[in-house]
Structure formats: structure tokens, C-alpha cells
PDB file of C-alpha atoms in Angstrom:
ATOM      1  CA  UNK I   1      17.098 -23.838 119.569  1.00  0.00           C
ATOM      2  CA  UNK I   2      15.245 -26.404 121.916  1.00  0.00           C
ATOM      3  CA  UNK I   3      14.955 -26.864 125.468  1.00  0.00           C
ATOM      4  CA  UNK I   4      14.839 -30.469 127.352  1.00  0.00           C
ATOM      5  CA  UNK I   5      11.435 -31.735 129.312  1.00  0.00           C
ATOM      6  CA  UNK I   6      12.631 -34.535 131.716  1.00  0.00           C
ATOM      7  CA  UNK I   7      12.376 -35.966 135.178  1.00  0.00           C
ATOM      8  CA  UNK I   8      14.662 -38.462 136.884  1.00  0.00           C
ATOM      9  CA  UNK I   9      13.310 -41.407 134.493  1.00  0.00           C
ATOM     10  CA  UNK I  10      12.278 -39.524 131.054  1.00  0.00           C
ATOM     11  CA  UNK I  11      13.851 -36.126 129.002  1.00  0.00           C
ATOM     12  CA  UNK I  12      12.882 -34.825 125.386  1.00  0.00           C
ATOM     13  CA  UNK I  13      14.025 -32.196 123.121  1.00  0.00           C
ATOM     14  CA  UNK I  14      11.247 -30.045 122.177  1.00  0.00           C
ATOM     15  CA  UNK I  15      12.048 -26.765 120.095  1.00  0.00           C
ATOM     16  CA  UNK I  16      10.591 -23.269 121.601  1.00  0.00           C
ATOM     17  CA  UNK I  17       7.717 -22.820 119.148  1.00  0.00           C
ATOM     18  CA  UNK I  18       7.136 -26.313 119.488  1.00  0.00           C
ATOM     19  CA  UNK I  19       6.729 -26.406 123.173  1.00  0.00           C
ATOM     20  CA  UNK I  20       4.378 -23.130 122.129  1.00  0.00           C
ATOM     21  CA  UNK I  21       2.088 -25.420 119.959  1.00  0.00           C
ATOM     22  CA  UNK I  22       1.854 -27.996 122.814  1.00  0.00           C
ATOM     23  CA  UNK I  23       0.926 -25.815 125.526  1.00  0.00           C
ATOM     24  CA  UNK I  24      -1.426 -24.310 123.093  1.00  0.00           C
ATOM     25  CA  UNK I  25      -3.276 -27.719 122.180  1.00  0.00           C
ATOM     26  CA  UNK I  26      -2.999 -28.206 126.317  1.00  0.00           C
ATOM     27  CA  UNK I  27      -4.905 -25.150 126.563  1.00  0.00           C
ATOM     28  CA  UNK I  28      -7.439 -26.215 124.035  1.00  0.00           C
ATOM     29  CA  UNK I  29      -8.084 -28.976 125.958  1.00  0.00           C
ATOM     30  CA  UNK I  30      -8.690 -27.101 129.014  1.00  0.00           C
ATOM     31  CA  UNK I  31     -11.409 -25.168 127.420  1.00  0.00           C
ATOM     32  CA  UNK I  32     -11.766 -24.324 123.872  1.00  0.00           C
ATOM     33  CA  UNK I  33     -12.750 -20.595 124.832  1.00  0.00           C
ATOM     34  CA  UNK I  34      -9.555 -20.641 127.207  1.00  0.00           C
ATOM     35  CA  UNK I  35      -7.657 -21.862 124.401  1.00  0.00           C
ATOM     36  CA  UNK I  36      -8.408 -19.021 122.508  1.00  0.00           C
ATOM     37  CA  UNK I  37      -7.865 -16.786 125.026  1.00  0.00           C
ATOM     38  CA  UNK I  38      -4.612 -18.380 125.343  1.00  0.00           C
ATOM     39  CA  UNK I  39      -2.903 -17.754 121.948  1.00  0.00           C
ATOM     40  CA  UNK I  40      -3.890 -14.420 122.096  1.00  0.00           C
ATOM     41  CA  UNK I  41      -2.447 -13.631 125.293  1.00  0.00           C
ATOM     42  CA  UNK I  42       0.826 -15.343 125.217  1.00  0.00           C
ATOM     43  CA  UNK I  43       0.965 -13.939 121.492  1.00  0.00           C
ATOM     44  CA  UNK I  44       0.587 -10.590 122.976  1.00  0.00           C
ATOM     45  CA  UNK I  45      -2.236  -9.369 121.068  1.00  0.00           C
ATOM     46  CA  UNK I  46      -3.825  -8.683 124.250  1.00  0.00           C
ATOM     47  CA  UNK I  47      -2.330  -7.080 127.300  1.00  0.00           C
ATOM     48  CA  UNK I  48      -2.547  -8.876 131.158  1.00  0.00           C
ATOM     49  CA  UNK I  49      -5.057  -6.849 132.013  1.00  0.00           C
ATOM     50  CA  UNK I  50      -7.811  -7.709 129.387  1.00  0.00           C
ATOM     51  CA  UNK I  51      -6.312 -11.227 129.837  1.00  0.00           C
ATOM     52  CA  UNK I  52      -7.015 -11.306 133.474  1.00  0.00           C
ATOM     53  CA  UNK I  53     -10.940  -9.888 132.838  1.00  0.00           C
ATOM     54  CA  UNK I  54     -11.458 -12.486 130.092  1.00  0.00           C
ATOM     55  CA  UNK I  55     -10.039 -15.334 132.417  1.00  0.00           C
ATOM     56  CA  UNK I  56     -12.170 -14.069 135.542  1.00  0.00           C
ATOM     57  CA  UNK I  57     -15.039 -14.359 133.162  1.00  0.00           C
ATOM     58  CA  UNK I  58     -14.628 -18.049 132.102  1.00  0.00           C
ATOM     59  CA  UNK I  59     -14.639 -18.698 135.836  1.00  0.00           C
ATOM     60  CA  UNK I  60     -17.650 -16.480 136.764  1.00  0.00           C
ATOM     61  CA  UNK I  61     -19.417 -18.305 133.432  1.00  0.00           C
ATOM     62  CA  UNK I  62     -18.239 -21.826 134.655  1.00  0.00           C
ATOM     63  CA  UNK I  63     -17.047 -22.776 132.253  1.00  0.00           C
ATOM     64  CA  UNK I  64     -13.628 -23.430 134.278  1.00  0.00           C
ATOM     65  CA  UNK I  65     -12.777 -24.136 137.983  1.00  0.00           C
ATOM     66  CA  UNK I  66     -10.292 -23.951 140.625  1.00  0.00           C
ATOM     67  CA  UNK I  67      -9.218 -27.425 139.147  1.00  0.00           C
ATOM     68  CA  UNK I  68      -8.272 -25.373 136.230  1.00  0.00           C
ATOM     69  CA  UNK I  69      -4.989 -23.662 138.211  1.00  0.00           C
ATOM     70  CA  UNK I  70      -2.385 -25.844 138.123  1.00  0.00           C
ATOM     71  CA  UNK I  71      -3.063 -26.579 134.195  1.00  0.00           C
ATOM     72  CA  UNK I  72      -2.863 -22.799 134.144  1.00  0.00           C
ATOM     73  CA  UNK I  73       0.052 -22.332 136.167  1.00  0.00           C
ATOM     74  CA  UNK I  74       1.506 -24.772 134.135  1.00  0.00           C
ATOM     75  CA  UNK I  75       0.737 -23.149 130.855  1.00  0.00           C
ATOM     76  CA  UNK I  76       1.804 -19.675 131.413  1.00  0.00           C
ATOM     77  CA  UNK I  77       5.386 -20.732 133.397  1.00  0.00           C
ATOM     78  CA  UNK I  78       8.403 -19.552 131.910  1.00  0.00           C
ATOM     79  CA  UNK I  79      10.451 -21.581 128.907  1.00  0.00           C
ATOM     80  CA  UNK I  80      13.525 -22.429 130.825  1.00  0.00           C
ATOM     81  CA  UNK I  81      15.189 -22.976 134.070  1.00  0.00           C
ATOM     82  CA  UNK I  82      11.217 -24.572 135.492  1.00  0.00           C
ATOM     83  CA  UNK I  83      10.091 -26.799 137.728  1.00  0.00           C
ATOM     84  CA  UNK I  84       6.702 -28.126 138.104  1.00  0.00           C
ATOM     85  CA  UNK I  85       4.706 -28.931 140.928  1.00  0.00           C
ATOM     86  CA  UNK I  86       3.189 -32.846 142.006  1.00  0.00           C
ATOM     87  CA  UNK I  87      -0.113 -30.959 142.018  1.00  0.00           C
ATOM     88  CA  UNK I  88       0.996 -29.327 138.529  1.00  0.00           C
ATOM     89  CA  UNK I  89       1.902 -32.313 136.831  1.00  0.00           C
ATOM     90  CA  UNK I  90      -1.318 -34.349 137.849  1.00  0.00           C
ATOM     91  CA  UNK I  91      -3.479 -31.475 137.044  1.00  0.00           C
ATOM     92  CA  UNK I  92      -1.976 -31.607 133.660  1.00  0.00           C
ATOM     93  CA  UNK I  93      -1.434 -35.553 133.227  1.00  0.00           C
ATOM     94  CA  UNK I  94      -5.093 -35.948 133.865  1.00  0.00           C
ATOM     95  CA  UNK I  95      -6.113 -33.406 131.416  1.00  0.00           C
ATOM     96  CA  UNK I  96      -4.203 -34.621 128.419  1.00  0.00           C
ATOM     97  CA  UNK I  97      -3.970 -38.703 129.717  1.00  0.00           C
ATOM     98  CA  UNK I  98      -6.498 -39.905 127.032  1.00  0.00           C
ATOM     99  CA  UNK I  99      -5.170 -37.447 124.050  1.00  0.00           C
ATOM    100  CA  UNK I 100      -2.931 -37.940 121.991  1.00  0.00           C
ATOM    101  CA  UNK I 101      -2.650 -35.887 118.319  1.00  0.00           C
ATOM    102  CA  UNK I 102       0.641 -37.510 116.870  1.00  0.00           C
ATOM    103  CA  UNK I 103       2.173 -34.042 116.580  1.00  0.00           C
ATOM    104  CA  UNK I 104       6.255 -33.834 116.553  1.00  0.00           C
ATOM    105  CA  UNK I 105       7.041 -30.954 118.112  1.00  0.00           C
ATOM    106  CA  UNK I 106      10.984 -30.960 117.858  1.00  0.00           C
ATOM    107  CA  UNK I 107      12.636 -28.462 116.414  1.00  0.00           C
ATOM    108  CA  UNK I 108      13.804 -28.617 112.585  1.00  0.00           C
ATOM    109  CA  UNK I 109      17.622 -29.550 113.806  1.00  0.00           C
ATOM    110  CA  UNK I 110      16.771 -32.226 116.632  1.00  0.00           C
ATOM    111  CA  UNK I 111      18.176 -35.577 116.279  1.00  0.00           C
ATOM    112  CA  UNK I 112      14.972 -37.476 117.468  1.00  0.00           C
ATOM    113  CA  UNK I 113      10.837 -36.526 117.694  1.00  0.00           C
ATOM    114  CA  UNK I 114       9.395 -34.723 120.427  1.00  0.00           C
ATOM    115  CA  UNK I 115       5.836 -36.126 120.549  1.00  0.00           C
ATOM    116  CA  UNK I 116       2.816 -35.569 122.660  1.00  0.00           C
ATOM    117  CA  UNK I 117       2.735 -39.362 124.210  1.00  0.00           C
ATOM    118  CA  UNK I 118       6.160 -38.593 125.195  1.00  0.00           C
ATOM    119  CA  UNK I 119       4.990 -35.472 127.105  1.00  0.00           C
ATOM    120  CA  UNK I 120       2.505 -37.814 128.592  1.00  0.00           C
ATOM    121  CA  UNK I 121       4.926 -40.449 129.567  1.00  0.00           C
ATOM    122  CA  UNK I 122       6.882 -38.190 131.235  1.00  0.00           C
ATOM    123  CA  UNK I 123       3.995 -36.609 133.307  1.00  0.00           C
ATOM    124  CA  UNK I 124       2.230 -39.984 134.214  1.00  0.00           C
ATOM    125  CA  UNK I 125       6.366 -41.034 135.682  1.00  0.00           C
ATOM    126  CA  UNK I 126       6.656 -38.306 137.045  1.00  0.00           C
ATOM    127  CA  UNK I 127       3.069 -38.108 139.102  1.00  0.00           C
ATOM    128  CA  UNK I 128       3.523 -41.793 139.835  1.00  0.00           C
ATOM    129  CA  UNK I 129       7.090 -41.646 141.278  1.00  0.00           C
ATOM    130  CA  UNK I 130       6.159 -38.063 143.403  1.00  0.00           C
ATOM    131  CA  UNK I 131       9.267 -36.358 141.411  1.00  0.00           C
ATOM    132  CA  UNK I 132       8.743 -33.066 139.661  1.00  0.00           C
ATOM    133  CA  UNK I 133       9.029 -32.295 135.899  1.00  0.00           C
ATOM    134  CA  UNK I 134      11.705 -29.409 134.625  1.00  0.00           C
ATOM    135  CA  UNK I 135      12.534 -28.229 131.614  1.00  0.00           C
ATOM    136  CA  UNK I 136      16.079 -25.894 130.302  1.00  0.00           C
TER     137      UNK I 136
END
């Protein structure tokens, strides 16, 4: 099973886990203690509210800011039927703009890659042309 990332100029097929692994590297990004906090949250080996007291204390440690919420937002939206914001997919663009890990993240049946520059191309169209990113 895979859902498709696109926007008016740009689509890829990504499988579910896969789209798990990139959000997960995203997160890393972010913060590597967030990134932790991440997998074990969305892997449900902690409950919201532990989650919730963990994230309040990377904020009260600084270690992130309000600058952090849309990458957030982004990261803990639903897998299908989404749409995300201009301030959502600039947040993000700017986090991940210079990375780049060579990861394919399709799933085992998809006829072409799903790779992390092609997440980025279709965040950097999408913040230049002012239209939103989905995903089904």
C-alpha cells in the first residue's frame, strides 16, 4: 500500500512505513531529542500525555521554539486525505532544504523511487508557487 505526495506541479508514491521513516528522519532533524521523542510516540510506546510533558519540556529547555510548530504539525498529521499549510510547507522546506540522505522510501511494489530530494522538490514548488502540498 502507498499513498501519493503531490501539488499542482509534483506527486510521488511513497509506501506507509516509508512515509513513517521520512517523517522520522524530519523529526531528527528538528531536534535529535525530539526525534526520539518522536518514534516513541507515534510508535505508541508512550501515551499523549507523557508525550505532551516531554514536548513542553524541550520547549521550556530551549532546545525548540515556536518555529518548531508547523514542522510539528506537519509531522504528527494524519496519513491520508491531508493538506498542508504555506506556513507548513516552508517551515518544513527550510528544515530539510540542505539534507538530503539518498533514502528510497517507496514501497516494495511501486513502479518508481520515492526519494527524499523528491520530497524536497515538491515542498520548495510548492512554497514558491503559494499552493499547498496533499497527500491520499
Amino acid at each position: 500500500m502507498s499513498l501519493c505526495i503531490y501539488n499542482k506541479k509534483y506527486e510521488m508514491e511513497i509506501g506507509y512505513k516509508g512515509f513513517e521513516r521520512l517523517r522520522c528522519d524530519i523529526a531528527d532533524l528538528l531536534h535529535p531529542e525530539f526525534g526520539k521523542l518522536y518514534k516513541k510516540w507515534i510508535s505508541h510506546k508512550i501515551d499523549d500525555k507523557s508525550g505532551n510533558k516531554q514536548l513542553e519540556k524541550l520547549y521550556n529547555e530551549g532546545k525548540l521554539t515556536d518555529a518548531a510548530d508547523p514542522v510539528i504539525q506537519f509531522l504528527f498529521k494524519p496519513d491520508h486525505k491531508t493538506e498542508l499549510t504555506k506556513e507548513q510547507c516552508e517551515a518544513v522546506y527550510n528544515l530539510i532544504k540542505d539534507f538530503d540522505n539518498g533514502v528510497d522510501y517507496s514501497a516494495l511494489d511501486a513502479n518508481s523511487p520515492a526519494k527524499f530530494v523528491q520530497f524536497k522538490k515538491i515542498l520548495e514548488s510548492s512554497v514558491k508557487h503559494n499552493v499547498p502540498v496533499n497527500w491520499n
